[in-house]
Amino acid sequence: MLKRLKDTFKPDSKYKAFFLSMLVTGLGYGLYKGILDNYLAEIVTMSEMDRGIAEFFREIPGLLLVLVLAALYMFSAEAMYKIGALIMLCGMLLMVAMPAERILVTIAICVHSLGEHIQLGMKNTISMEYAKEGKSGTALGLQNAVTQIGTLAGFLIIMAAFMLVSGKTAFKGFFLVAAVMEGIAFVCSLKMTGKSETDKSKSRFYFRKKYTKYYFLEVFYGARKQVFLTFGPYVLILFYKADTATISLLFAVSAVCCYFAAPLVGKIIDKLGYKVVMVSDTLILVIVCFFYGFAHHIFPMNIAFYVCCVNYILDSVISLASMASNVYVRDISDNNEEVRATISTGISVNHMITILIALFGGWIWKTLGIETLFTLSAILGLCNSAYAASIKVKKPGIN
């Protein structure tokens, strides 16, 4: 891995501190994500409707990201990455301190989400900015792989621990450990002393006509991924009665698969082009959505559960194709500042639809069934591919 990082990134960049911070952040996130859904279902007693409402508020920071970054436009990408790390730490500490009440827990989740979304746009920007010429896709792939290493460790720890312990105290204890990890990640980020180029004369309210296709791609992708992000684990927990250890094991297997797949997807993007990747991933998505929504009609419940687990992992892997849209932005942009501003705006555009999916997804599940919910996800994926097919590639095969 170290050799691959050295071959991909500029030697004078602060990629080592950046990747160390992401690794530890991934560990904290793995501990957090590994227990969050079960904590909400078992301790906070959120129903599918409640979960959708909580996710609606969790996604609000993503929708408002363009406004947040507008206020921070004088800062470099590295500085904003550090600010995101600090806010994530505050959110995790609130998860530890807050009673298990729906409103209070939702507030804590929102604070953590704000830091997470600030970092989200900056990670992609910094990775491509630190990368050598022609290595943007590979850089994003390695970034995803390193994050998966950390999250995998977190999931494995949760899986092992919840085979032995359970209850509210156990959940709170691991939220505290996650907070410690995010504190360490923040300290690691302070070593990123470099400053990416920023044109401080420009506002971060950045919309340009040439990025119209990118904005629409973000809308389609945000809608279809939100179904799995919010309701994928909850289907397994509420519908198939999966416990915390089982969910963490599933997340761990998913992280392993994504660890190996992310660099491969990055290389495919560099070699075949972002358009090929954006169009082709939907073929797998349709199969995934079909079995996730209808497996219990085809197989016995115990077999259907394993089928859904496999499909959850497949969705995680094909979601890596979203890196292609970032490379597309870099290909048609004029400079690094434009890339950063556009990706940040794209995240907000993405969340214009994800908050609606989060809010109404629970209602669709409760009134129309999970079959309708995942059929909708498949249709949105097909729309994403159809629209991606209309992209005119600036430099075929080289991004």
Short mmCIF file of N, CA and C in Angstrom, two decimals, residues 103-268:
data_model
loop_
_atom_site.label_atom_id
_atom_site.label_comp_id
_atom_site.label_asym_id
_atom_site.label_seq_id
_atom_site.Cartn_x
_atom_site.Cartn_y
_atom_site.Cartn_z
N ILE A 103 -35.35 12.94 19.77
CA ILE A 103 -34.98 14.29 19.35
C ILE A 103 -33.52 14.58 19.69
N LEU A 104 -33.10 14.25 20.90
CA LEU A 104 -31.73 14.55 21.34
C LEU A 104 -30.71 13.74 20.54
N VAL A 105 -31.01 12.48 20.31
CA VAL A 105 -30.10 11.64 19.52
C VAL A 105 -30.01 12.16 18.08
N THR A 106 -31.13 12.59 17.53
CA THR A 106 -31.15 13.14 16.17
C THR A 106 -30.29 14.39 16.08
N ILE A 107 -30.32 15.23 17.12
CA ILE A 107 -29.47 16.43 17.14
C ILE A 107 -28.00 16.04 17.10
N ALA A 108 -27.62 15.05 17.92
CA ALA A 108 -26.23 14.59 17.94
C ALA A 108 -25.81 14.03 16.59
N ILE A 109 -26.70 13.27 15.96
CA ILE A 109 -26.42 12.71 14.64
C ILE A 109 -26.22 13.82 13.62
N CYS A 110 -27.02 14.88 13.71
CA CYS A 110 -26.92 16.01 12.77
C CYS A 110 -25.59 16.75 12.91
N VAL A 111 -25.15 16.95 14.15
CA VAL A 111 -23.86 17.62 14.36
C VAL A 111 -22.72 16.79 13.77
N HIS A 112 -22.74 15.50 14.04
CA HIS A 112 -21.71 14.62 13.48
C HIS A 112 -21.78 14.63 11.96
N SER A 113 -22.99 14.64 11.42
CA SER A 113 -23.18 14.64 9.97
C SER A 113 -22.62 15.91 9.33
N LEU A 114 -22.73 17.05 10.02
CA LEU A 114 -22.20 18.30 9.48
C LEU A 114 -20.70 18.19 9.25
N GLY A 115 -19.97 17.69 10.25
CA GLY A 115 -18.53 17.51 10.08
C GLY A 115 -18.21 16.50 9.01
N GLU A 116 -18.99 15.43 8.97
CA GLU A 116 -18.79 14.37 7.98
C GLU A 116 -18.96 14.91 6.56
N HIS A 117 -19.97 15.76 6.35
CA HIS A 117 -20.22 16.29 5.01
C HIS A 117 -19.18 17.34 4.61
N ILE A 118 -18.69 18.11 5.58
CA ILE A 118 -17.62 19.06 5.26
C ILE A 118 -16.39 18.30 4.78
N GLN A 119 -16.07 17.22 5.46
CA GLN A 119 -14.92 16.41 5.06
C GLN A 119 -15.15 15.71 3.73
N LEU A 120 -16.38 15.34 3.45
CA LEU A 120 -16.69 14.56 2.26
C LEU A 120 -16.20 15.24 0.99
N GLY A 121 -16.57 16.51 0.80
CA GLY A 121 -16.13 17.22 -0.39
C GLY A 121 -14.64 17.48 -0.39
N MET A 122 -14.08 17.73 0.79
CA MET A 122 -12.65 18.05 0.88
C MET A 122 -11.78 16.82 0.60
N LYS A 123 -12.22 15.64 1.03
CA LYS A 123 -11.41 14.42 0.81
C LYS A 123 -11.17 14.18 -0.67
N ASN A 124 -12.23 14.25 -1.45
CA ASN A 124 -12.09 14.03 -2.89
C ASN A 124 -11.22 15.09 -3.54
N THR A 125 -11.43 16.33 -3.14
CA THR A 125 -10.66 17.44 -3.70
C THR A 125 -9.18 17.32 -3.37
N ILE A 126 -8.88 17.07 -2.09
CA ILE A 126 -7.49 16.97 -1.66
C ILE A 126 -6.81 15.77 -2.34
N SER A 127 -7.51 14.64 -2.42
CA SER A 127 -6.92 13.45 -3.05
C SER A 127 -6.51 13.74 -4.49
N MET A 128 -7.39 14.37 -5.26
CA MET A 128 -7.07 14.66 -6.66
C MET A 128 -6.02 15.76 -6.79
N GLU A 129 -6.02 16.70 -5.83
CA GLU A 129 -5.04 17.78 -5.87
C GLU A 129 -3.64 17.27 -5.53
N TYR A 130 -3.55 16.30 -4.63
CA TYR A 130 -2.26 15.73 -4.24
C TYR A 130 -1.76 14.70 -5.26
N ALA A 131 -2.65 14.22 -6.13
CA ALA A 131 -2.29 13.14 -7.06
C ALA A 131 -1.40 13.63 -8.19
N LYS A 132 -0.61 12.71 -8.71
CA LYS A 132 0.21 13.00 -9.88
C LYS A 132 -0.68 13.09 -11.12
N GLU A 133 -0.15 13.63 -12.19
CA GLU A 133 -0.91 13.79 -13.43
C GLU A 133 -1.41 12.44 -13.93
N GLY A 134 -2.70 12.39 -14.29
CA GLY A 134 -3.29 11.17 -14.83
C GLY A 134 -3.59 10.11 -13.79
N LYS A 135 -3.51 10.46 -12.49
CA LYS A 135 -3.71 9.47 -11.42
C LYS A 135 -4.92 9.80 -10.55
N SER A 136 -5.83 10.64 -11.05
CA SER A 136 -6.96 11.08 -10.23
C SER A 136 -7.84 9.91 -9.79
N GLY A 137 -8.20 9.05 -10.73
CA GLY A 137 -9.05 7.91 -10.40
C GLY A 137 -8.37 6.96 -9.42
N THR A 138 -7.08 6.69 -9.65
CA THR A 138 -6.32 5.83 -8.76
C THR A 138 -6.24 6.43 -7.36
N ALA A 139 -6.05 7.75 -7.29
CA ALA A 139 -5.96 8.44 -6.00
C ALA A 139 -7.27 8.30 -5.22
N LEU A 140 -8.39 8.47 -5.90
CA LEU A 140 -9.68 8.32 -5.24
C LEU A 140 -9.91 6.88 -4.79
N GLY A 141 -9.45 5.94 -5.61
CA GLY A 141 -9.57 4.53 -5.24
C GLY A 141 -8.78 4.20 -3.99
N LEU A 142 -7.55 4.70 -3.90
CA LEU A 142 -6.73 4.47 -2.71
C LEU A 142 -7.32 5.16 -1.49
N GLN A 143 -7.89 6.34 -1.70
CA GLN A 143 -8.54 7.04 -0.59
C GLN A 143 -9.66 6.19 -0.02
N ASN A 144 -10.48 5.63 -0.89
CA ASN A 144 -11.57 4.76 -0.44
C ASN A 144 -11.05 3.51 0.24
N ALA A 145 -9.97 2.95 -0.31
CA ALA A 145 -9.42 1.72 0.25
C ALA A 145 -8.90 1.93 1.67
N VAL A 146 -8.18 3.04 1.89
CA VAL A 146 -7.64 3.33 3.22
C VAL A 146 -8.77 3.56 4.22
N THR A 147 -9.79 4.26 3.80
CA THR A 147 -10.95 4.47 4.68
C THR A 147 -11.59 3.14 5.03
N GLN A 148 -11.67 2.23 4.05
CA GLN A 148 -12.28 0.92 4.30
C GLN A 148 -11.47 0.10 5.30
N ILE A 149 -10.14 0.26 5.31
CA ILE A 149 -9.31 -0.46 6.28
C ILE A 149 -9.72 -0.07 7.70
N GLY A 150 -9.87 1.25 7.91
CA GLY A 150 -10.27 1.73 9.23
C GLY A 150 -11.65 1.28 9.62
N THR A 151 -12.61 1.42 8.72
CA THR A 151 -13.98 1.02 9.04
C THR A 151 -14.08 -0.48 9.27
N LEU A 152 -13.30 -1.25 8.51
CA LEU A 152 -13.28 -2.70 8.71
C LEU A 152 -12.86 -3.05 10.12
N ALA A 153 -11.80 -2.40 10.60
CA ALA A 153 -11.34 -2.66 11.97
C ALA A 153 -12.43 -2.34 12.98
N GLY A 154 -13.13 -1.22 12.76
CA GLY A 154 -14.22 -0.85 13.65
C GLY A 154 -15.35 -1.86 13.65
N PHE A 155 -15.73 -2.33 12.46
CA PHE A 155 -16.81 -3.31 12.36
C PHE A 155 -16.44 -4.62 13.04
N LEU A 156 -15.19 -5.06 12.86
CA LEU A 156 -14.76 -6.32 13.47
C LEU A 156 -14.75 -6.23 14.99
N ILE A 157 -14.34 -5.07 15.51
CA ILE A 157 -14.35 -4.88 16.96
C ILE A 157 -15.78 -4.96 17.49
N ILE A 158 -16.71 -4.29 16.81
CA ILE A 158 -18.12 -4.32 17.23
C ILE A 158 -18.68 -5.73 17.15
N MET A 159 -18.38 -6.42 16.07
CA MET A 159 -18.88 -7.78 15.90
C MET A 159 -18.44 -8.68 17.05
N ALA A 160 -17.14 -8.61 17.38
CA ALA A 160 -16.61 -9.45 18.46
C ALA A 160 -17.18 -9.04 19.82
N ALA A 161 -17.27 -7.73 20.05
CA ALA A 161 -17.73 -7.24 21.36
C ALA A 161 -19.19 -7.60 21.61
N PHE A 162 -20.05 -7.44 20.59
CA PHE A 162 -21.48 -7.67 20.81
C PHE A 162 -21.86 -9.14 20.76
N MET A 163 -20.88 -10.01 20.56
CA MET A 163 -21.12 -11.42 20.79
C MET A 163 -21.05 -11.73 22.29
N LEU A 164 -20.44 -10.78 23.03
CA LEU A 164 -20.23 -10.99 24.46
C LEU A 164 -21.07 -10.06 25.33
N VAL A 165 -21.33 -8.83 24.84
CA VAL A 165 -22.06 -7.84 25.64
C VAL A 165 -23.25 -7.30 24.86
N SER A 166 -24.12 -6.61 25.56
CA SER A 166 -25.28 -5.97 24.92
C SER A 166 -25.82 -4.92 25.87
N GLY A 167 -26.83 -4.20 25.42
CA GLY A 167 -27.47 -3.22 26.29
C GLY A 167 -27.01 -1.80 26.04
N LYS A 168 -27.71 -0.85 26.67
CA LYS A 168 -27.45 0.57 26.48
C LYS A 168 -26.04 0.96 26.86
N THR A 169 -25.52 0.40 27.96
CA THR A 169 -24.17 0.75 28.41
C THR A 169 -23.12 0.37 27.38
N ALA A 170 -23.30 -0.78 26.73
CA ALA A 170 -22.35 -1.21 25.70
C ALA A 170 -22.35 -0.26 24.52
N PHE A 171 -23.53 0.17 24.10
CA PHE A 171 -23.63 1.12 22.99
C PHE A 171 -22.91 2.42 23.34
N LYS A 172 -23.21 2.96 24.51
CA LYS A 172 -22.60 4.22 24.94
C LYS A 172 -21.08 4.11 25.05
N GLY A 173 -20.62 2.95 25.53
CA GLY A 173 -19.19 2.74 25.66
C GLY A 173 -18.47 2.81 24.33
N PHE A 174 -19.08 2.23 23.30
CA PHE A 174 -18.43 2.25 21.99
C PHE A 174 -18.57 3.60 21.29
N PHE A 175 -19.61 4.35 21.62
CA PHE A 175 -19.67 5.73 21.12
C PHE A 175 -18.51 6.54 21.71
N LEU A 176 -18.18 6.26 22.97
CA LEU A 176 -17.06 6.96 23.61
C LEU A 176 -15.74 6.59 22.95
N VAL A 177 -15.54 5.31 22.66
CA VAL A 177 -14.31 4.87 21.99
C VAL A 177 -14.22 5.51 20.60
N ALA A 178 -15.35 5.59 19.91
CA ALA A 178 -15.38 6.23 18.60
C ALA A 178 -14.99 7.70 18.71
N ALA A 179 -15.43 8.37 19.78
CA ALA A 179 -15.07 9.77 20.00
C ALA A 179 -13.56 9.91 20.20
N VAL A 180 -12.96 8.99 20.94
CA VAL A 180 -11.51 9.01 21.14
C VAL A 180 -10.79 8.87 19.80
N MET A 181 -11.25 7.96 18.96
CA MET A 181 -10.64 7.76 17.64
C MET A 181 -10.75 9.03 16.78
N GLU A 182 -11.90 9.67 16.83
CA GLU A 182 -12.08 10.87 16.02
C GLU A 182 -11.25 12.03 16.57
N GLY A 183 -11.01 12.01 17.89
CA GLY A 183 -10.10 13.00 18.47
C GLY A 183 -8.67 12.79 17.97
N ILE A 184 -8.24 11.54 17.91
CA ILE A 184 -6.90 11.22 17.39
C ILE A 184 -6.81 11.60 15.92
N ALA A 185 -7.87 11.35 15.16
CA ALA A 185 -7.88 11.70 13.74
C ALA A 185 -7.74 13.20 13.54
N PHE A 186 -8.39 13.98 14.42
CA PHE A 186 -8.27 15.43 14.34
C PHE A 186 -6.83 15.87 14.58
N VAL A 187 -6.19 15.27 15.58
CA VAL A 187 -4.79 15.59 15.87
C VAL A 187 -3.90 15.24 14.67
N CYS A 188 -4.17 14.09 14.04
CA CYS A 188 -3.40 13.70 12.85
C CYS A 188 -3.59 14.70 11.71
N SER A 189 -4.80 15.23 11.59
CA SER A 189 -5.07 16.18 10.50
C SER A 189 -4.30 17.48 10.68
N LEU A 190 -3.92 17.80 11.90
CA LEU A 190 -3.16 19.03 12.15
C LEU A 190 -1.78 18.99 11.50
N LYS A 191 -1.32 17.78 11.16
CA LYS A 191 -0.03 17.64 10.49
C LYS A 191 -0.10 18.01 9.01
N MET A 192 -1.32 18.22 8.51
CA MET A 192 -1.49 18.64 7.11
C MET A 192 -1.22 20.14 7.03
N THR A 193 0.05 20.49 7.04
CA THR A 193 0.45 21.90 7.10
C THR A 193 0.43 22.58 5.74
N GLY A 194 0.31 21.80 4.67
CA GLY A 194 0.25 22.40 3.34
C GLY A 194 -1.06 23.12 3.12
N LYS A 195 -1.08 24.02 2.16
CA LYS A 195 -2.29 24.76 1.84
C LYS A 195 -2.55 24.68 0.35
N SER A 196 -3.68 24.09 -0.01
CA SER A 196 -4.03 23.99 -1.42
C SER A 196 -4.34 25.37 -1.96
N GLU A 197 -4.16 25.51 -3.25
CA GLU A 197 -4.39 26.81 -3.88
C GLU A 197 -5.87 27.16 -3.82
N THR A 198 -6.14 28.39 -3.40
CA THR A 198 -7.51 28.86 -3.30
C THR A 198 -7.59 30.28 -3.81
N ASP A 199 -8.50 30.50 -4.72
CA ASP A 199 -8.74 31.85 -5.21
C ASP A 199 -9.75 32.51 -4.28
N LYS A 200 -9.27 33.33 -3.35
CA LYS A 200 -10.12 33.89 -2.32
C LYS A 200 -11.01 35.01 -2.84
N SER A 201 -10.86 35.37 -4.10
CA SER A 201 -11.73 36.39 -4.68
C SER A 201 -13.06 35.80 -5.13
N LYS A 202 -13.14 34.45 -5.15
CA LYS A 202 -14.34 33.79 -5.64
C LYS A 202 -15.25 33.35 -4.50
N SER A 203 -16.52 33.44 -4.71
CA SER A 203 -17.51 32.93 -3.77
C SER A 203 -17.66 31.43 -3.96
N ARG A 204 -18.15 30.75 -2.91
CA ARG A 204 -18.37 29.32 -3.05
C ARG A 204 -19.77 28.99 -3.55
N PHE A 205 -20.56 30.02 -3.83
CA PHE A 205 -21.83 29.77 -4.51
C PHE A 205 -21.48 29.55 -5.97
N TYR A 206 -21.23 28.32 -6.34
CA TYR A 206 -20.60 28.06 -7.62
C TYR A 206 -21.49 27.18 -8.49
N PHE A 207 -22.18 27.81 -9.44
CA PHE A 207 -22.99 27.08 -10.41
C PHE A 207 -22.57 27.55 -11.80
N ARG A 208 -22.21 26.59 -12.65
CA ARG A 208 -21.87 26.93 -14.02
C ARG A 208 -22.58 25.97 -14.97
N LYS A 209 -22.94 26.49 -16.12
CA LYS A 209 -23.72 25.72 -17.08
C LYS A 209 -23.01 24.45 -17.52
N LYS A 210 -21.69 24.51 -17.64
CA LYS A 210 -20.96 23.34 -18.14
C LYS A 210 -21.01 22.15 -17.18
N TYR A 211 -21.42 22.39 -15.93
CA TYR A 211 -21.52 21.31 -14.95
C TYR A 211 -22.96 20.81 -14.77
N THR A 212 -23.85 21.21 -15.66
CA THR A 212 -25.26 20.83 -15.54
C THR A 212 -25.43 19.31 -15.48
N LYS A 213 -24.74 18.59 -16.36
CA LYS A 213 -24.85 17.13 -16.36
C LYS A 213 -24.36 16.54 -15.04
N TYR A 214 -23.30 17.10 -14.51
CA TYR A 214 -22.78 16.62 -13.22
C TYR A 214 -23.82 16.82 -12.12
N TYR A 215 -24.48 17.97 -12.10
CA TYR A 215 -25.49 18.23 -11.08
C TYR A 215 -26.63 17.22 -11.17
N PHE A 216 -27.09 16.93 -12.38
CA PHE A 216 -28.19 15.98 -12.55
C PHE A 216 -27.74 14.56 -12.18
N LEU A 217 -26.50 14.22 -12.51
CA LEU A 217 -25.98 12.91 -12.13
C LEU A 217 -25.98 12.76 -10.61
N GLU A 218 -25.63 13.84 -9.91
CA GLU A 218 -25.63 13.83 -8.46
C GLU A 218 -27.04 13.64 -7.90
N VAL A 219 -28.02 14.23 -8.55
CA VAL A 219 -29.41 14.07 -8.12
C VAL A 219 -29.84 12.61 -8.24
N PHE A 220 -29.59 12.01 -9.41
CA PHE A 220 -29.98 10.61 -9.63
C PHE A 220 -29.23 9.67 -8.69
N TYR A 221 -27.91 9.89 -8.57
CA TYR A 221 -27.12 9.01 -7.71
C TYR A 221 -27.52 9.17 -6.25
N GLY A 222 -27.73 10.41 -5.81
CA GLY A 222 -28.12 10.65 -4.42
C GLY A 222 -29.42 9.97 -4.06
N ALA A 223 -30.37 9.98 -4.99
CA ALA A 223 -31.67 9.36 -4.73
C ALA A 223 -31.56 7.86 -4.58
N ARG A 224 -30.85 7.22 -5.49
CA ARG A 224 -30.80 5.76 -5.45
C ARG A 224 -29.93 5.24 -4.31
N LYS A 225 -28.85 5.96 -3.97
CA LYS A 225 -27.97 5.46 -2.90
C LYS A 225 -28.60 5.67 -1.53
N GLN A 226 -29.48 6.68 -1.41
CA GLN A 226 -30.09 6.95 -0.12
C GLN A 226 -30.98 5.81 0.34
N VAL A 227 -31.61 5.14 -0.61
CA VAL A 227 -32.48 4.01 -0.26
C VAL A 227 -31.67 2.94 0.48
N PHE A 228 -30.51 2.60 -0.06
CA PHE A 228 -29.69 1.57 0.57
C PHE A 228 -29.02 2.08 1.84
N LEU A 229 -28.55 3.32 1.81
CA LEU A 229 -27.84 3.87 2.97
C LEU A 229 -28.72 3.91 4.21
N THR A 230 -29.97 4.35 4.03
CA THR A 230 -30.88 4.49 5.16
C THR A 230 -31.61 3.20 5.49
N PHE A 231 -32.18 2.56 4.46
CA PHE A 231 -33.10 1.47 4.72
C PHE A 231 -32.51 0.08 4.49
N GLY A 232 -31.34 0.00 3.84
CA GLY A 232 -30.70 -1.31 3.65
C GLY A 232 -30.48 -2.04 4.96
N PRO A 233 -29.73 -1.44 5.91
CA PRO A 233 -29.53 -2.11 7.20
C PRO A 233 -30.82 -2.25 8.00
N TYR A 234 -31.72 -1.26 7.90
CA TYR A 234 -32.95 -1.31 8.69
C TYR A 234 -33.88 -2.43 8.24
N VAL A 235 -33.85 -2.76 6.95
CA VAL A 235 -34.62 -3.91 6.47
C VAL A 235 -34.10 -5.18 7.14
N LEU A 236 -32.80 -5.32 7.22
CA LEU A 236 -32.21 -6.51 7.84
C LEU A 236 -32.53 -6.59 9.34
N ILE A 237 -32.58 -5.42 9.98
CA ILE A 237 -32.82 -5.38 11.42
C ILE A 237 -34.31 -5.59 11.76
N LEU A 238 -35.18 -4.82 11.12
CA LEU A 238 -36.61 -4.89 11.45
C LEU A 238 -37.32 -6.04 10.76
N PHE A 239 -36.98 -6.28 9.49
CA PHE A 239 -37.69 -7.29 8.70
C PHE A 239 -37.12 -8.69 8.93
N TYR A 240 -35.77 -8.77 9.01
CA TYR A 240 -35.12 -10.08 9.16
C TYR A 240 -34.56 -10.31 10.57
N LYS A 241 -34.71 -9.32 11.46
CA LYS A 241 -34.33 -9.45 12.88
C LYS A 241 -32.83 -9.68 13.09
N ALA A 242 -31.99 -9.01 12.32
CA ALA A 242 -30.54 -9.15 12.48
C ALA A 242 -30.08 -8.39 13.72
N ASP A 243 -29.17 -8.99 14.51
CA ASP A 243 -28.67 -8.33 15.71
C ASP A 243 -27.43 -7.50 15.38
N THR A 244 -26.88 -6.84 16.41
CA THR A 244 -25.75 -5.92 16.21
C THR A 244 -24.52 -6.64 15.67
N ALA A 245 -24.20 -7.81 16.22
CA ALA A 245 -23.02 -8.55 15.78
C ALA A 245 -23.15 -8.95 14.31
N THR A 246 -24.33 -9.36 13.91
CA THR A 246 -24.56 -9.78 12.52
C THR A 246 -24.42 -8.60 11.57
N ILE A 247 -25.01 -7.46 11.93
CA ILE A 247 -24.91 -6.27 11.09
C ILE A 247 -23.46 -5.81 10.97
N SER A 248 -22.72 -5.85 12.07
CA SER A 248 -21.31 -5.45 12.03
C SER A 248 -20.49 -6.40 11.17
N LEU A 249 -20.81 -7.70 11.23
CA LEU A 249 -20.12 -8.67 10.37
C LEU A 249 -20.40 -8.35 8.90
N LEU A 250 -21.64 -8.03 8.59
CA LEU A 250 -22.00 -7.66 7.21
C LEU A 250 -21.22 -6.43 6.77
N PHE A 251 -21.18 -5.41 7.63
CA PHE A 251 -20.43 -4.20 7.30
C PHE A 251 -18.95 -4.51 7.11
N ALA A 252 -18.43 -5.43 7.92
CA ALA A 252 -17.01 -5.79 7.83
C ALA A 252 -16.71 -6.46 6.49
N VAL A 253 -17.56 -7.41 6.11
CA VAL A 253 -17.37 -8.09 4.81
C VAL A 253 -17.47 -7.08 3.68
N SER A 254 -18.42 -6.16 3.81
CA SER A 254 -18.58 -5.11 2.79
C SER A 254 -17.34 -4.24 2.70
N ALA A 255 -16.76 -3.90 3.86
CA ALA A 255 -15.55 -3.08 3.88
C ALA A 255 -14.38 -3.80 3.23
N VAL A 256 -14.25 -5.11 3.48
CA VAL A 256 -13.17 -5.88 2.85
C VAL A 256 -13.32 -5.87 1.33
N CYS A 257 -14.53 -6.11 0.88
CA CYS A 257 -14.78 -6.12 -0.57
C CYS A 257 -14.49 -4.76 -1.19
N CYS A 258 -14.90 -3.69 -0.51
CA CYS A 258 -14.66 -2.35 -1.03
C CYS A 258 -13.18 -1.99 -0.98
N TYR A 259 -12.47 -2.51 0.02
CA TYR A 259 -11.03 -2.26 0.12
C TYR A 259 -10.31 -2.77 -1.13
N PHE A 260 -10.65 -3.98 -1.54
CA PHE A 260 -9.99 -4.54 -2.72
C PHE A 260 -10.56 -3.96 -4.02
N ALA A 261 -11.83 -3.61 -4.00
CA ALA A 261 -12.47 -3.13 -5.23
C ALA A 261 -12.16 -1.67 -5.53
N ALA A 262 -11.99 -0.83 -4.49
CA ALA A 262 -11.83 0.61 -4.71
C ALA A 262 -10.63 0.96 -5.60
N PRO A 263 -9.42 0.43 -5.32
CA PRO A 263 -8.30 0.74 -6.22
C PRO A 263 -8.54 0.22 -7.64
N LEU A 264 -9.19 -0.94 -7.74
CA LEU A 264 -9.48 -1.51 -9.06
C LEU A 264 -10.44 -0.60 -9.84
N VAL A 265 -11.49 -0.13 -9.16
CA VAL A 265 -12.43 0.78 -9.81
C VAL A 265 -11.73 2.06 -10.23
N GLY A 266 -10.85 2.57 -9.36
CA GLY A 266 -10.08 3.77 -9.70
C GLY A 266 -9.24 3.58 -10.95
N LYS A 267 -8.58 2.43 -11.06
CA LYS A 267 -7.77 2.15 -12.25
C LYS A 267 -8.64 2.02 -13.49
N ILE A 268 -9.80 1.39 -13.34
CA ILE A 268 -10.72 1.24 -14.47
C ILE A 268 -11.16 2.61 -14.97
#
